[in-house]
Amino acid sequence: MSFARQFASKIFSGRTVLRRYSSHAANKYLVTPKEANELVQSQGAVILDSTWFMPNSPRNAAKEFQSKRIPQARFFDLDAVASPHELGLKHMIPPPRVFADACEKFGISPATPVIIYDVHGVFSSPRGLFTFRTFNHDKSVILDGGLPRWEAEGLPVETSEPVTPTAVDYPTPEFNAKAIRSYEQMLANFTGKDTPDELVLDARPKSRWLGADPEPRPEIRAGHMPGSVSLQFSLFLQKNNVNGKEFTTYLPPDKIREALIGAVGEERAQAIIDGKLPVITSCGSGMTAAIVWLGLRQLGVKDISLYDESWTGYAMRESSPVVTGE
C-alpha cells in the first residue's frame, strides 16, 4: 500500500460527511505519534524538526533541538533552507537545488517518507510540509501535536548529540510554481476589479487585519489587502493538555469547515471546497499562512496557493494599497 493511500484509508472518528469532501483527506497530511513511530520502524521515515520562533522570542529553535528531540530527528532550519530576498525577508521558499542539497544532508531521497514536527504542536511544521509539497515530495506529513504530544504519549526523546546522517542523492526537483504567489500577482489579483480573481485568506489575528493593532515590526503598516478576508490561523487548531504537556493539534475536518464558513460564508466556502473559487493564503511572513493552507488541504481543496512574502513584503512597499477596518 502506498504512503498516501495508507493514510488516506484512515477515518476520523465521529466525522460529519459533507458535500464534496471526505475527512479521509486529512490523513494524507497528518500522523499521530504512534503512526510516526511505526513509519520510522517499518518504512525508514526520516523525522525533521522544523521548529521556528517569532523574531522577538527569547527561545532558540536550534539550541532546543540540540538539547532534546525525537530520536534520530534532523533539524530543518526554515530560515536557512530558503531564498535570499530583496527586502531581507526570511524563510522564503528555497531554490530547487538548495532544497535538494538540504535533503541530501538529511539523508532524504525522493522516495523517503518524511515526518515534520515542531515543539508547539502545530505552528511551523505546516510551513515545513508546504516546502516539501511545493517540490512534489508527496511522501511527507506532519506530526499532529508535535514534540509535546510525542512526550505526552510516553514515547522516548533523545538528549545526546544529534545524529549525523549518511548523505544520499537528491536530484534537483521540479518546482510547483502554482503553489506560490508573487507581489506582482497579488496586485494583479485585485487591481481594477470589483471582485478579486482569487480569494485571499489572511491568517493573522483579525485585530491586525483590521489595522486596530500594530504589526510586530514597527515600520510595517497595519491593515490588509483590498478584497482579502480574515481567517485567523488559530481557528483551525485546538489546544490540548495531556499529562502536563500543552500543545495544539488540528481540529477535525468538519470543524475546520465550520471555521471556513464563519470567515467567508457558506456559499464561498462550498465554492472553495468544490474548486470553483481559488484561494491564496497569506499572513505576516508566510509561516501561519501554511497552517491555513494545510487546513484547507484537509478539506480536499486543491486550487490553493500561498503568498510567500505575505503582509510584511506587501506592506513594506510604499505603493501597496492598504485597507483598514472591515
CSV table of C-alpha atoms in Angstrom, one decimal:
chain,number,residue,atom,x,y,z
A,1,MET,CA,0.0,0.0,0.0
A,2,SER,CA,1.4,3.4,-0.9
A,3,PHE,CA,2.3,6.0,1.7
A,4,ALA,CA,-0.5,8.4,0.7
A,5,ARG,CA,-3.1,5.6,0.4
A,6,GLN,CA,-2.1,4.2,3.8
A,7,PHE,CA,-3.0,7.4,5.5
A,8,ALA,CA,-6.0,8.2,3.2
A,9,SER,CA,-7.5,4.9,4.3
A,10,LYS,CA,-7.9,6.1,7.9
A,11,ILE,CA,-11.1,7.7,9.2
A,12,PHE,CA,-11.6,10.4,11.8
A,13,SER,CA,-14.0,9.1,14.4
A,14,GLY,CA,-17.3,10.9,14.7
A,15,ARG,CA,-16.8,12.8,11.4
A,16,THR,CA,-19.6,14.5,9.6
A,17,VAL,CA,-19.9,13.6,6.0
A,18,LEU,CA,-20.2,16.8,4.0
A,19,ARG,CA,-20.7,17.6,0.3
A,20,ARG,CA,-17.7,17.1,-2.0
A,21,TYR,CA,-15.1,16.4,0.6
A,22,SER,CA,-14.1,13.5,2.8
A,23,SER,CA,-12.4,13.5,6.2
A,24,HIS,CA,-10.2,10.8,4.7
A,25,ALA,CA,-8.2,13.6,3.1
A,26,ALA,CA,-6.8,14.8,6.4
A,27,ASN,CA,-4.8,11.7,6.8
A,28,LYS,CA,-2.7,12.3,3.7
A,29,TYR,CA,-1.1,15.1,5.8
A,30,LEU,CA,-1.2,14.3,9.5
A,31,VAL,CA,0.1,11.4,11.6
A,32,THR,CA,-0.2,10.6,15.3
A,33,PRO,CA,3.0,9.9,17.4
A,34,LYS,CA,2.2,6.1,17.2
A,35,GLU,CA,1.8,6.3,13.5
A,36,ALA,CA,5.0,8.3,13.1
A,37,ASN,CA,6.9,5.8,15.2
A,38,GLU,CA,5.6,2.9,13.1
A,39,LEU,CA,6.6,4.7,9.9
A,40,VAL,CA,10.2,5.1,11.2
A,41,GLN,CA,10.3,1.4,12.1
A,42,SER,CA,8.6,0.0,9.0
A,43,GLN,CA,9.5,2.4,6.2
A,44,GLY,CA,12.6,4.2,7.3
A,45,ALA,CA,10.9,7.5,7.5
A,46,VAL,CA,13.1,10.5,8.4
A,47,ILE,CA,11.9,12.9,11.1
A,48,LEU,CA,12.6,16.6,10.8
A,49,ASP,CA,12.3,19.3,13.5
A,50,SER,CA,11.1,22.4,11.7
A,51,THR,CA,10.6,24.5,14.9
A,52,TRP,CA,10.6,28.2,14.4
A,53,PHE,CA,10.0,31.1,16.8
A,54,MET,CA,8.9,34.6,16.2
A,55,PRO,CA,11.9,37.0,15.9
A,56,ASN,CA,11.2,38.7,19.2
A,57,SER,CA,11.1,35.4,21.1
A,58,PRO,CA,13.9,34.6,23.6
A,59,ARG,CA,13.8,31.0,22.6
A,60,ASN,CA,16.2,29.4,20.1
A,61,ALA,CA,15.0,26.5,18.0
A,62,ALA,CA,18.4,25.2,17.1
A,63,LYS,CA,19.6,25.2,20.7
A,64,GLU,CA,16.4,23.5,21.9
A,65,PHE,CA,16.9,20.8,19.2
A,66,GLN,CA,20.4,20.2,20.4
A,67,SER,CA,19.2,19.6,24.0
A,68,LYS,CA,16.1,17.4,23.2
A,69,ARG,CA,14.5,15.9,20.1
A,70,ILE,CA,12.6,12.9,18.8
A,71,PRO,CA,15.2,10.1,18.3
A,72,GLN,CA,17.1,10.3,15.0
A,73,ALA,CA,15.5,13.6,14.1
A,74,ARG,CA,17.3,16.2,12.0
A,75,PHE,CA,16.9,20.0,12.3
A,76,PHE,CA,15.2,21.7,9.4
A,77,ASP,CA,16.1,25.4,9.7
A,78,LEU,CA,13.4,27.2,7.7
A,79,ASP,CA,15.3,30.4,7.7
A,80,ALA,CA,18.5,28.7,6.3
A,81,VAL,CA,16.9,26.5,3.7
A,82,ALA,CA,15.4,29.5,1.9
A,83,SER,CA,15.9,32.0,-0.9
A,84,PRO,CA,17.5,35.4,-0.3
A,85,HIS,CA,15.0,38.2,-0.7
A,86,GLU,CA,15.5,41.8,-1.9
A,87,LEU,CA,13.6,43.1,1.2
A,88,GLY,CA,15.5,40.9,3.6
A,89,LEU,CA,12.5,38.6,4.2
A,90,LYS,CA,13.2,35.3,5.9
A,91,HIS,CA,12.1,31.7,5.1
A,92,MET,CA,11.1,32.3,1.5
A,93,ILE,CA,10.7,29.1,-0.5
A,94,PRO,CA,14.2,27.9,-1.4
A,95,PRO,CA,15.5,27.4,-4.9
A,96,PRO,CA,15.1,23.7,-6.1
A,97,ARG,CA,18.8,23.0,-5.7
A,98,VAL,CA,19.0,24.4,-2.2
A,99,PHE,CA,16.1,22.2,-1.2
A,100,ALA,CA,17.7,19.2,-2.8
A,101,ASP,CA,21.0,19.9,-1.1
A,102,ALA,CA,19.3,20.1,2.3
A,103,CYS,CA,17.5,16.8,1.7
A,104,GLU,CA,20.8,15.1,0.8
A,105,LYS,CA,22.4,16.3,4.0
A,106,PHE,CA,19.3,15.0,5.9
A,107,GLY,CA,19.7,11.6,4.3
A,108,ILE,CA,16.5,12.0,2.4
A,109,SER,CA,16.0,10.7,-1.1
A,110,PRO,CA,12.9,11.4,-3.3
A,111,ALA,CA,11.5,8.0,-2.1
A,112,THR,CA,12.0,8.7,1.6
A,113,PRO,CA,8.9,9.2,3.8
A,114,VAL,CA,9.3,12.4,5.8
A,115,ILE,CA,7.6,13.4,9.1
A,116,ILE,CA,7.9,17.0,10.2
A,117,TYR,CA,7.2,18.3,13.7
A,118,ASP,CA,7.7,21.4,15.9
A,119,VAL,CA,7.7,22.0,19.6
A,120,HIS,CA,4.5,24.0,19.6
A,121,GLY,CA,2.2,21.2,18.4
A,122,VAL,CA,1.2,22.8,15.2
A,123,PHE,CA,2.8,26.1,14.3
A,124,SER,CA,5.8,25.9,12.0
A,125,SER,CA,5.6,22.3,10.9
A,126,PRO,CA,3.0,23.1,8.2
A,127,ARG,CA,5.5,25.5,6.6
A,128,GLY,CA,8.0,22.7,6.5
A,129,LEU,CA,5.4,20.4,4.9
A,130,PHE,CA,4.4,23.2,2.4
A,131,THR,CA,8.1,23.3,1.4
A,132,PHE,CA,8.3,19.6,0.7
A,133,ARG,CA,4.9,19.5,-1.2
A,134,THR,CA,6.0,22.5,-3.3
A,135,PHE,CA,8.8,20.4,-4.6
A,136,ASN,CA,6.4,17.5,-5.2
A,137,HIS,CA,7.8,15.4,-2.3
A,138,ASP,CA,4.4,14.0,-1.5
A,139,LYS,CA,5.7,11.3,0.9
A,140,SER,CA,5.6,14.0,3.6
A,141,VAL,CA,3.3,14.6,6.6
A,142,ILE,CA,3.3,16.5,9.9
A,143,LEU,CA,3.2,15.0,13.4
A,144,ASP,CA,0.0,16.5,14.6
A,145,GLY,CA,0.7,17.7,18.1
A,146,GLY,CA,4.5,17.8,17.6
A,147,LEU,CA,7.1,17.0,20.2
A,148,PRO,CA,4.9,17.7,23.3
A,149,ARG,CA,2.3,15.2,22.1
A,150,TRP,CA,5.0,12.7,21.4
A,151,GLU,CA,6.2,13.0,25.0
A,152,ALA,CA,2.7,13.1,26.4
A,153,GLU,CA,2.0,9.7,24.8
A,154,GLY,CA,5.0,8.2,26.5
A,155,LEU,CA,7.4,7.9,23.5
A,156,PRO,CA,11.1,8.4,24.1
A,157,VAL,CA,13.2,11.5,23.4
A,158,GLU,CA,16.9,11.9,22.7
A,159,THR,CA,19.2,14.2,24.6
A,160,SER,CA,22.6,13.1,23.4
A,161,GLU,CA,24.4,14.5,20.4
A,162,PRO,CA,22.2,14.7,17.3
A,163,VAL,CA,22.7,12.0,14.7
A,164,THR,CA,24.8,12.8,11.6
A,165,PRO,CA,23.0,11.1,8.8
A,166,THR,CA,24.6,9.5,5.8
A,167,ALA,CA,24.2,11.7,2.8
A,168,VAL,CA,22.2,10.4,-0.2
A,169,ASP,CA,21.5,11.7,-3.7
A,170,TYR,CA,18.5,14.0,-4.3
A,171,PRO,CA,18.2,15.1,-7.9
A,172,THR,CA,17.1,18.7,-8.5
A,173,PRO,CA,13.3,18.6,-8.1
A,174,GLU,CA,10.6,20.2,-10.2
A,175,PHE,CA,9.2,23.4,-8.6
A,176,ASN,CA,5.4,23.7,-8.4
A,177,ALA,CA,5.2,27.4,-9.5
A,178,LYS,CA,1.4,27.4,-8.9
A,179,ALA,CA,2.0,26.9,-5.1
A,180,ILE,CA,3.5,30.4,-4.7
A,181,ARG,CA,2.2,33.9,-5.5
A,182,SER,CA,4.4,36.9,-6.1
A,183,TYR,CA,3.8,40.5,-5.2
A,184,GLU,CA,3.0,41.3,-8.8
A,185,GLN,CA,0.5,38.5,-8.9
A,186,MET,CA,-1.1,39.8,-5.7
A,187,LEU,CA,-1.5,43.3,-7.2
A,188,ALA,CA,-2.9,41.9,-10.5
A,189,ASN,CA,-5.4,39.8,-8.5
A,190,PHE,CA,-7.4,42.8,-7.3
A,191,THR,CA,-6.3,45.9,-9.3
A,192,GLY,CA,-9.1,47.3,-11.4
A,193,LYS,CA,-11.6,44.6,-10.3
A,194,ASP,CA,-14.7,44.7,-8.2
A,195,THR,CA,-14.0,41.1,-7.0
A,196,PRO,CA,-10.5,39.5,-6.9
A,197,ASP,CA,-10.0,36.5,-9.1
A,198,GLU,CA,-8.5,34.6,-6.2
A,199,LEU,CA,-9.8,35.0,-2.6
A,200,VAL,CA,-7.0,36.0,-0.2
A,201,LEU,CA,-7.4,34.4,3.2
A,202,ASP,CA,-5.3,36.4,5.8
A,203,ALA,CA,-4.2,34.2,8.7
A,204,ARG,CA,-3.1,37.0,11.0
A,205,PRO,CA,-5.1,37.9,14.1
A,206,LYS,CA,-8.2,39.8,13.0
A,207,SER,CA,-7.2,42.9,15.0
A,208,ARG,CA,-4.1,43.2,12.8
A,209,TRP,CA,-6.1,42.6,9.6
A,210,LEU,CA,-8.4,45.4,10.7
A,211,GLY,CA,-5.4,47.7,11.4
A,212,ALA,CA,-6.5,48.1,15.0
A,213,ASP,CA,-3.3,46.5,16.4
A,214,PRO,CA,0.2,47.3,15.2
A,215,GLU,CA,2.4,44.9,13.3
A,216,PRO,CA,5.2,43.2,15.3
A,217,ARG,CA,7.7,45.2,13.2
A,218,PRO,CA,7.0,48.9,13.9
A,219,GLU,CA,8.0,50.0,10.4
A,220,ILE,CA,5.2,47.8,8.8
A,221,ARG,CA,1.9,49.5,8.1
A,222,ALA,CA,-1.2,48.0,9.7
A,223,GLY,CA,-4.3,46.8,7.7
A,224,HIS,CA,-5.0,44.4,4.9
A,225,MET,CA,-5.0,43.9,1.2
A,226,PRO,CA,-8.1,45.0,-0.8
A,227,GLY,CA,-10.6,42.2,-1.1
A,228,SER,CA,-8.9,39.9,1.5
A,229,VAL,CA,-10.8,38.1,4.2
A,230,SER,CA,-9.6,37.5,7.8
A,231,LEU,CA,-9.2,33.8,8.7
A,232,GLN,CA,-7.0,33.7,11.8
A,233,PHE,CA,-4.9,30.5,11.8
A,234,SER,CA,-5.8,29.6,15.3
A,235,LEU,CA,-9.4,29.0,14.2
A,236,PHE,CA,-8.2,25.7,12.6
A,237,LEU,CA,-6.5,24.5,15.8
A,238,GLN,CA,-7.4,23.2,19.2
A,239,LYS,CA,-5.5,23.4,22.5
A,240,ASN,CA,-4.6,20.3,24.4
A,241,ASN,CA,-3.2,19.5,27.8
A,242,VAL,CA,-2.2,15.8,28.2
A,243,ASN,CA,-0.1,14.5,31.1
A,244,GLY,CA,1.1,18.0,31.8
A,245,LYS,CA,2.1,18.8,28.2
A,246,GLU,CA,0.4,21.6,26.3
A,247,PHE,CA,0.2,21.5,22.6
A,248,THR,CA,-2.0,22.4,19.6
A,249,THR,CA,-3.4,20.0,17.0
A,250,TYR,CA,-5.7,20.5,14.0
A,251,LEU,CA,-9.4,20.4,14.5
A,252,PRO,CA,-11.3,17.6,12.8
A,253,PRO,CA,-12.2,18.5,9.2
A,254,ASP,CA,-15.9,19.2,9.9
A,255,LYS,CA,-14.8,21.8,12.5
A,256,ILE,CA,-12.3,23.3,10.0
A,257,ARG,CA,-15.1,23.6,7.5
A,258,GLU,CA,-17.2,25.4,10.1
A,259,ALA,CA,-14.4,27.9,10.7
A,260,LEU,CA,-14.1,28.5,7.0
A,261,ILE,CA,-17.8,29.1,6.7
A,262,GLY,CA,-17.6,31.6,9.6
A,263,ALA,CA,-14.9,33.6,7.8
A,264,VAL,CA,-16.2,33.5,4.2
A,265,GLY,CA,-19.8,32.4,4.4
A,266,GLU,CA,-21.3,29.0,3.3
A,267,GLU,CA,-21.6,29.8,-0.4
A,268,ARG,CA,-18.0,30.8,-0.8
A,269,ALA,CA,-16.8,28.0,1.5
A,270,GLN,CA,-18.5,25.4,-0.7
A,271,ALA,CA,-17.1,27.1,-3.8
A,272,ILE,CA,-13.6,26.8,-2.4
A,273,ILE,CA,-14.1,23.1,-1.5
A,274,ASP,CA,-15.6,22.4,-4.9
A,275,GLY,CA,-12.6,24.1,-6.7
A,276,LYS,CA,-14.8,26.9,-8.1
A,277,LEU,CA,-13.1,29.6,-6.1
A,278,PRO,CA,-9.3,29.6,-6.0
A,279,VAL,CA,-7.7,30.9,-2.8
A,280,ILE,CA,-4.4,32.4,-1.7
A,281,THR,CA,-3.3,32.2,1.9
A,282,SER,CA,-1.3,35.0,3.5
A,283,CYS,CA,-0.1,36.0,7.0
A,284,GLY,CA,2.7,38.1,8.4
A,285,SER,CA,5.7,36.4,6.9
A,286,GLY,CA,4.5,33.2,5.2
A,287,MET,CA,4.5,31.0,8.3
A,288,THR,CA,1.0,30.7,9.7
A,289,ALA,CA,-0.4,31.0,6.1
A,290,ALA,CA,0.8,27.4,5.8
A,291,ILE,CA,-1.4,26.4,8.8
A,292,VAL,CA,-4.5,27.6,6.8
A,293,TRP,CA,-3.1,26.1,3.6
A,294,LEU,CA,-2.8,22.7,5.3
A,295,GLY,CA,-6.2,23.0,7.0
A,296,LEU,CA,-7.8,23.6,3.6
A,297,ARG,CA,-5.9,20.7,2.1
A,298,GLN,CA,-7.5,18.5,4.7
A,299,LEU,CA,-10.9,19.5,3.2
A,300,GLY,CA,-9.7,18.4,-0.2
A,301,VAL,CA,-9.1,21.9,-1.5
A,302,LYS,CA,-6.6,21.7,-4.4
A,303,ASP,CA,-6.8,25.2,-6.0
A,304,ILE,CA,-4.8,26.9,-3.3
A,305,SER,CA,-1.5,28.9,-3.2
A,306,LEU,CA,0.5,30.9,-0.7
A,307,TYR,CA,1.7,34.4,-0.9
A,308,ASP,CA,5.3,33.8,0.3
A,309,GLU,CA,6.2,37.4,1.2
A,310,SER,CA,2.8,37.8,2.9
A,311,TRP,CA,1.9,41.1,4.7
A,312,THR,CA,5.5,42.1,5.6
A,313,GLY,CA,6.6,42.1,2.0
A,314,TYR,CA,3.4,43.7,0.8
A,315,ALA,CA,3.3,46.5,3.3
A,316,MET,CA,7.0,47.3,3.1
A,317,ARG,CA,6.3,48.6,-0.4
A,318,GLU,CA,5.0,52.1,-0.1
A,319,SER,CA,2.9,52.0,-3.2
A,320,SER,CA,0.9,49.0,-1.9
A,321,PRO,CA,-2.8,49.8,-1.3
A,322,VAL,CA,-3.7,49.2,2.3
A,323,VAL,CA,-7.2,48.9,3.7
A,324,THR,CA,-8.2,49.3,7.4
A,325,GLY,CA,-11.4,48.4,9.1
A,326,GLU,CA,-14.0,46.0,7.7
